[in-house]
XYZ file of C-alpha atoms in Angstrom:
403
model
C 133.578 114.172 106.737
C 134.927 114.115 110.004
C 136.499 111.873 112.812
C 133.614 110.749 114.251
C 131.565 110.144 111.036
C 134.888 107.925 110.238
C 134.620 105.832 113.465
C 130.802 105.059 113.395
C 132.088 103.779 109.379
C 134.410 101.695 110.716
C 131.670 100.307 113.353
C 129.125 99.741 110.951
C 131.370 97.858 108.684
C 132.491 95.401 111.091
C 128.954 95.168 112.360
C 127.829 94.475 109.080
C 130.790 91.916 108.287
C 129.478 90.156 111.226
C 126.045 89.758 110.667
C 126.933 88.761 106.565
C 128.697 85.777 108.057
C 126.496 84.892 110.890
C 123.713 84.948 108.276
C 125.293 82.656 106.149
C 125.751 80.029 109.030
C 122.020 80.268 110.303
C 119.686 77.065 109.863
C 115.874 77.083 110.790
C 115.575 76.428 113.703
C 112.258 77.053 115.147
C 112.275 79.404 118.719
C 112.442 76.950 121.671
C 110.074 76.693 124.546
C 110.987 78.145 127.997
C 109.812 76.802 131.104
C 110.021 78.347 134.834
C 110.463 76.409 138.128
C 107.195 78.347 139.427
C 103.910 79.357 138.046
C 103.056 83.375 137.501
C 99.610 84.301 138.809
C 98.395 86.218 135.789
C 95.899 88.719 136.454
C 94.112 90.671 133.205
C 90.591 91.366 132.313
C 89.752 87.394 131.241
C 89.869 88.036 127.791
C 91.796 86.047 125.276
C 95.483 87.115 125.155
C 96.112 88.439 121.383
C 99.611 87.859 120.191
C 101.780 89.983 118.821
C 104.332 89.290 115.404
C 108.158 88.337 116.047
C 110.433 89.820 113.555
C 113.772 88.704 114.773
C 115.404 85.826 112.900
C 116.199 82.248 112.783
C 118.629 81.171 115.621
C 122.157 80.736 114.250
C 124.220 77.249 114.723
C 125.142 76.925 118.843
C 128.688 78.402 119.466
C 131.154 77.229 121.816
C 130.532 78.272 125.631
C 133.250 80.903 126.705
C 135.046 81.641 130.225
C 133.158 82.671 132.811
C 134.072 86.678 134.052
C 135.142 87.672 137.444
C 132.533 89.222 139.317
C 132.706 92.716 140.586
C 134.934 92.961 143.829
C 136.306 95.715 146.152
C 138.104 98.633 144.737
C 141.413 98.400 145.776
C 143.593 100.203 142.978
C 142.100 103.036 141.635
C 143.918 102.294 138.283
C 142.528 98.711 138.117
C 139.822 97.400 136.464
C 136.664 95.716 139.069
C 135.880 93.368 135.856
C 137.458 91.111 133.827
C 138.951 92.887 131.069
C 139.216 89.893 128.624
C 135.568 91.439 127.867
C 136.402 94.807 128.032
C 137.180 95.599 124.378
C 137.567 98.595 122.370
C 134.679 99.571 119.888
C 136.325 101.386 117.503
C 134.921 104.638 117.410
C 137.304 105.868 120.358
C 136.732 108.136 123.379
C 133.915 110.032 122.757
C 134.222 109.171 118.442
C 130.267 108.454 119.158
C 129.273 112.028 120.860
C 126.714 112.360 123.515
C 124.002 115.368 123.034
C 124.674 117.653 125.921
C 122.432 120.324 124.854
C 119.201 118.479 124.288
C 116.132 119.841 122.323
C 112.982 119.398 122.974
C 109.238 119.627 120.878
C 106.151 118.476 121.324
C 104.806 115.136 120.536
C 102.983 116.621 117.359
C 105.859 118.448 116.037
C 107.813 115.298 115.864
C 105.529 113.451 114.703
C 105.054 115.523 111.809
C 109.160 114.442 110.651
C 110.329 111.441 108.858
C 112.754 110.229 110.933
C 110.624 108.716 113.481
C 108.252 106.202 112.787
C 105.570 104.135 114.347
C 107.130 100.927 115.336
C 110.601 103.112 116.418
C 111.001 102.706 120.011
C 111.569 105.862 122.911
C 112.746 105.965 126.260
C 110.416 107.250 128.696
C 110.911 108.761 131.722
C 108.489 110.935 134.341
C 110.288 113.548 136.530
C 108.069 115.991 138.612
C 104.845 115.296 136.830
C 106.773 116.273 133.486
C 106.700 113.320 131.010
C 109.639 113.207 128.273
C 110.545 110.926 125.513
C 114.131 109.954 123.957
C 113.263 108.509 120.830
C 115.444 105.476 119.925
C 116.797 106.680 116.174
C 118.373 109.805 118.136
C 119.941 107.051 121.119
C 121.050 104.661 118.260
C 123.860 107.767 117.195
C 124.681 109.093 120.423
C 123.990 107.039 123.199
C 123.844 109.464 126.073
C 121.684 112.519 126.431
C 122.982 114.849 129.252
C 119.972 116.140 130.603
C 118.374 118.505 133.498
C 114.628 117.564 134.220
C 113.407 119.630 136.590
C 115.557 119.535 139.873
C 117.279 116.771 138.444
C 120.202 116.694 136.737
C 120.153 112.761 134.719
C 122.062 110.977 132.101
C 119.964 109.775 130.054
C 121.712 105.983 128.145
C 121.073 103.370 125.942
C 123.497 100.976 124.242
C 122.180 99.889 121.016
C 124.243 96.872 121.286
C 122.707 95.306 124.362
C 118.868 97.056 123.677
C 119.444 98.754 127.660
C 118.412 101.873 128.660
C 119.333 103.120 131.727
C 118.609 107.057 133.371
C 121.085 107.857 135.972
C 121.552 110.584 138.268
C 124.724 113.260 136.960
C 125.210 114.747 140.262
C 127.811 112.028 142.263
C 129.580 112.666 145.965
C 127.764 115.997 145.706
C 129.335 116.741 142.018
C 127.589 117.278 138.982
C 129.288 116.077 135.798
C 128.470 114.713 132.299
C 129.148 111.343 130.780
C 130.434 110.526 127.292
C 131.152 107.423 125.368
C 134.407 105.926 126.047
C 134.424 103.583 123.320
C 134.969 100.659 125.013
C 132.215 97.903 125.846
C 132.393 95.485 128.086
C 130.106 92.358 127.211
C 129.478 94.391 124.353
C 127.792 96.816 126.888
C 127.894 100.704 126.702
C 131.387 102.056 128.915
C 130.050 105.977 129.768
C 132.537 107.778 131.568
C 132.367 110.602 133.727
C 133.988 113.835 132.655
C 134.726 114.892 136.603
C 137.126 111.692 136.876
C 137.349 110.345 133.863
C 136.109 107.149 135.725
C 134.977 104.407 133.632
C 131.357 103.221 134.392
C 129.726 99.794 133.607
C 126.328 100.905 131.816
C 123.813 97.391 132.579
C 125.888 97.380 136.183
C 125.118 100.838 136.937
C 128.404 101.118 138.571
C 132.097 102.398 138.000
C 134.312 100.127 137.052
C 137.802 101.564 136.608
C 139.143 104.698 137.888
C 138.942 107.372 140.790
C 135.472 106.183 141.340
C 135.716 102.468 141.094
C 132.996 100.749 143.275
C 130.574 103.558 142.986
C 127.048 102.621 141.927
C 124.791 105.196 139.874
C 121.791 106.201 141.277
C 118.909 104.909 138.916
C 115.612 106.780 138.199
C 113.009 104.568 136.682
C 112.462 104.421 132.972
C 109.992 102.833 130.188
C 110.363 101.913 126.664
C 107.522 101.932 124.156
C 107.302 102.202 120.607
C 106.319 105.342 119.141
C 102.483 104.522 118.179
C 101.350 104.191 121.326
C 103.545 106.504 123.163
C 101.968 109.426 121.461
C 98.384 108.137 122.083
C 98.861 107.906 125.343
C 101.134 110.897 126.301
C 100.424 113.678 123.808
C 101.697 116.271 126.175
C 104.794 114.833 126.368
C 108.338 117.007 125.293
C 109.948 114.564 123.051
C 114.142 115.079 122.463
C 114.411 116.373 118.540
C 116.862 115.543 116.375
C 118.407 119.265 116.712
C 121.340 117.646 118.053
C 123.849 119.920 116.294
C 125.233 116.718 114.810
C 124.693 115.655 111.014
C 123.442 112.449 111.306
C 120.409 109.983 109.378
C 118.272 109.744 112.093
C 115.795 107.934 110.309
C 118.098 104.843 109.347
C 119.087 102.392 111.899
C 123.108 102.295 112.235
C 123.659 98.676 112.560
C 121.947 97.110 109.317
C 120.311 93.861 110.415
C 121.676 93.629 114.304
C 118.767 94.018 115.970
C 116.685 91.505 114.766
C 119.868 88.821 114.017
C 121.204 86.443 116.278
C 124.698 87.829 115.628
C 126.923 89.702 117.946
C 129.427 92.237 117.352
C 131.839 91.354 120.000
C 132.379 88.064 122.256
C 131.076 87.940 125.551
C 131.800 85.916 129.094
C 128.410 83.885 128.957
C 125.994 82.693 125.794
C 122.751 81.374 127.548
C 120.793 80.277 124.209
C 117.645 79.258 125.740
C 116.128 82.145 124.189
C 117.085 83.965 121.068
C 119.944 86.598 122.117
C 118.331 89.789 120.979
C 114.996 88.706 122.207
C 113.501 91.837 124.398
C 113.351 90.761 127.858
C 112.115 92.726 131.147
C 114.760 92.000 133.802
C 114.113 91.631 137.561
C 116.742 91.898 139.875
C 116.294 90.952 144.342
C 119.833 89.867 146.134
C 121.233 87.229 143.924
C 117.747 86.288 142.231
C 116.924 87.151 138.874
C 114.048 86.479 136.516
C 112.815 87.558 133.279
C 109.541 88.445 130.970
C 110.043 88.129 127.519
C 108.031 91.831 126.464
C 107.157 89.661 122.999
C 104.658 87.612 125.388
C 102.410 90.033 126.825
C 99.143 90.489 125.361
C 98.259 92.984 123.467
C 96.375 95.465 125.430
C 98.044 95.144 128.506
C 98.019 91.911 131.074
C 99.206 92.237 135.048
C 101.394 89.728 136.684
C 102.085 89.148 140.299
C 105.152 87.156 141.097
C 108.153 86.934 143.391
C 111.701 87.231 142.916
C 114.070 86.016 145.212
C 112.524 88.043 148.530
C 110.669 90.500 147.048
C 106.976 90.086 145.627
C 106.744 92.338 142.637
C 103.835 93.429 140.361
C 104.423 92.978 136.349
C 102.845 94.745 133.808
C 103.187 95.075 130.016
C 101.671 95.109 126.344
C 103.165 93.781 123.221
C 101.677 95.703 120.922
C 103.234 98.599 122.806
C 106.403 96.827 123.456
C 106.432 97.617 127.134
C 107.289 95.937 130.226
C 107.424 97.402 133.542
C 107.788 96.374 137.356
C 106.793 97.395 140.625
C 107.297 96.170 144.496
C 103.816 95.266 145.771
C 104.854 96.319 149.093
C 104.136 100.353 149.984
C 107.121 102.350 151.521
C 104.182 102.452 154.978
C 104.835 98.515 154.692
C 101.448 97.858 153.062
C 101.600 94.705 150.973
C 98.814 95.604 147.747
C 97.193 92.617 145.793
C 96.613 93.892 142.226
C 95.254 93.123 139.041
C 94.561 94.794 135.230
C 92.612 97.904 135.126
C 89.595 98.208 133.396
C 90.612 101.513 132.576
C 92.259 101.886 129.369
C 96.126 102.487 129.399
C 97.902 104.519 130.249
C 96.127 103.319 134.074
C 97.334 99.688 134.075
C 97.264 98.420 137.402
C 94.037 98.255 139.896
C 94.588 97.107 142.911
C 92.494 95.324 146.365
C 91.968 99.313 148.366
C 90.177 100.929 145.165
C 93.397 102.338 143.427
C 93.938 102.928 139.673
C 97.508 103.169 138.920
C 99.238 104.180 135.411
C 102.383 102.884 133.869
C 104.599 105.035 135.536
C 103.401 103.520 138.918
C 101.744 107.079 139.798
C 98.136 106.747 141.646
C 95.744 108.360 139.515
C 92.515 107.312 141.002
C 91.280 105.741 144.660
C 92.647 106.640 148.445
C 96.025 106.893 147.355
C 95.991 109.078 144.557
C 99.565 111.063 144.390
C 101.393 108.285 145.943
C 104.100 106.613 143.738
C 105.055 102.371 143.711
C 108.174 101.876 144.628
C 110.558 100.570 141.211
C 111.249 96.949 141.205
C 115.297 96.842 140.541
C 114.727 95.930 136.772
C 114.838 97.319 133.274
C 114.669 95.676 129.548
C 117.455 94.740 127.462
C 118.613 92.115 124.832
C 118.392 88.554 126.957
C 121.984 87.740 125.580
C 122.502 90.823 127.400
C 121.335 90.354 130.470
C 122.050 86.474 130.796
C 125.520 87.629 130.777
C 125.190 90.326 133.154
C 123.111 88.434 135.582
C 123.833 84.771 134.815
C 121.048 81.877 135.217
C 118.089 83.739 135.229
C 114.737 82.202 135.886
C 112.743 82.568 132.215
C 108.937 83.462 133.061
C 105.854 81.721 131.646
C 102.383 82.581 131.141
């Protein structure tokens, strides 16, 4: 067995250790109500929302509140760290002890399908690049983290940190360079550390910026990404190239790393923050305008898809998701020619989800498929999903949605 096979052991153990005794501290306590200062204008088809099941579990005993972290500042010493490092701990595994895939396979949505190690309610990462749709299934992510990738023109970095639920695709080409990131081993909020290999600059994954090193300061360009689970992303995008688990790593793709973590109230590692007005792994789609920040709980969508126009800080966004898909997704309302669209749920079937006041039809990705705009794109609200304890941390006091 080798090194790396050793460090993911020693992970796993601790992770396991942790959730053994959170578990043995948690009462029943029933999942509290949320409220937001403003009302959503929820726009779907008028029929009754369907619910989806919750599988995570009870909320553990309230722990003490912790410091406060330093927010990002200037880079000033290329040697120091832009966060407070009281958070920035090391994993275990080591530098690159959990290996990124840097020579990613690719097969068709029905050759996957046909394997084991995927399943129904696993989730992917979805991205859209040039018209070409791919998929990075979750139980490949869960091992390796990053997937170096080129799609199309575009060389991307493909990430997700288990620990915080947070996928993120960022461009690999930086100051004119392309390079590749690997796993540092270090987290900071129990977030995913990537580094680049051209400067061995540490990056902040959920920041989407450096954070230590040569290129301390410098944000990641972002591409826009969805997560679904695996039942409906094959219904809706059977042409899709889906990453295989020809990694040339020997790993059990079909078992989830972590044991229980996902659906525990337990964390691995302490962090700055602990907002418990939701439950911390709860799924949440993040929005992000100056120094606003609100959030959808993707649990509360409707099954079948419901569209929600709201506002964050100065910028009025469309929102549009499915439980039963597990997918939440934002867009600006404003077009890059300045016009402001008014929109509401399809009565197409997905993958079109938005309609809007001109005639449009407009899919998930935020593509016009139908109407006088067909071929234009929505411009990406600055948001993504993750864990709420996650992103409570990351972007503290964040208004909680309601329908």
């Amino acid at each position: 067995m080798n090194h790396d096979i050793f460090a993911m052991a020693a992970t796993v153990s601790l992770l396991l250790n942790a959730c053994v005794a959170s578990t043995q501290e948690m009462t029943e306590v029933v999942g509290q109500e949320t409220q937001s200062s403003s009302e959503l204008q929820v726009v779907s088809d008028g029929t009754r929302p369907i619910p989806c099941e919750r599988l995570l579990q009870p909320v553990g005993a309230e722990p003490k509140r912790q410091p406060t972290a330093r927010s990002l500042r200037p880079a000033q010493d290329a040697n120091a760290w832009l966060v407070d490092t009281t958070y920035v701990l090391d994993g275990g595994p080591g530098k690159d002890g959990i290996p990124s895939v840097d020579q990613p396979e690719f097969g068709t949505v029905e050759e996957v399908d046909r394997q084991t190690w995927l399943t129904d309610a696993d989730l992917v990462v979805g991205t859209v690049i040039g018209g070409e749709v791919r998929a990075y299934p979750h139980p490949i992510m869960d091992w390796h983290e990053i997937v170096n990738d080129q799609h199309g023109a575009e060389a991307l970095a493909i990430t997700y940190c288990p620990l915080t639920g947070s996928a993120l695709v960022w461009n690999r080409v930086i100051d004119g360079q392309t390079t590749t990131f690997g796993v540092s081993g270090l987290l900071f909020n129990n977030n995913l550390i990537p580094y680049d290999r051209a400067s061995d600059s540490n990056w902040s994954q959920m920041l989407a910026q450096s954070i230590h090193g040569k290129r301390a300061g410098t944000a990641a360009e972002t591409f826009p990404v969805i997560e679904m689970n695996w039942k409906m992303w094959k219904a809706l995008f059977p042409d899709a190239r889906v990453l295989t688990n020809d990694t040339g790593r020997d790993r059990p793709y079909g078992r989830y790393p972590y044991g229980a973590y996902k659906v525990s109230d337990t964390l691995l590692f302490p962090t700055s923050r602990d907002d418990r007005r939701l439950h911390r792994k709860e799924r949440v789609l993040g929005v992000r305008s100056g120094s606003s920040s609100k959030v959808w709980v993707v649990a509360d969508f409707p099954a079948g898809g419901t569209v929600v126009e709201d506002r964050v800080g100065d910028a009025e966004i469309v929102v549009g998701g499915a439980c039963d898909g597990q997918f939440a997704t934002a867009f600006l309302r404003t077009l890059p020619d300045g016009t402001r669209l008014s929109f509401r749920r399809s009565e197409m079937p997905l993958p079109i989800l938005f309609a809007d006041d001109e005639g449009n039809e407009w899919d998930l990705f935020g593509r016009a498929v139908r109407g006088p705009r067909a071929g234009q794109q929505l411009v990406h609200a600055d948001s993504y999903v993750a864990y709420w304890f996650a992103w409570s941390t990351f972007f503290p006091d964040p208004e909680i949605a309601s329908f």
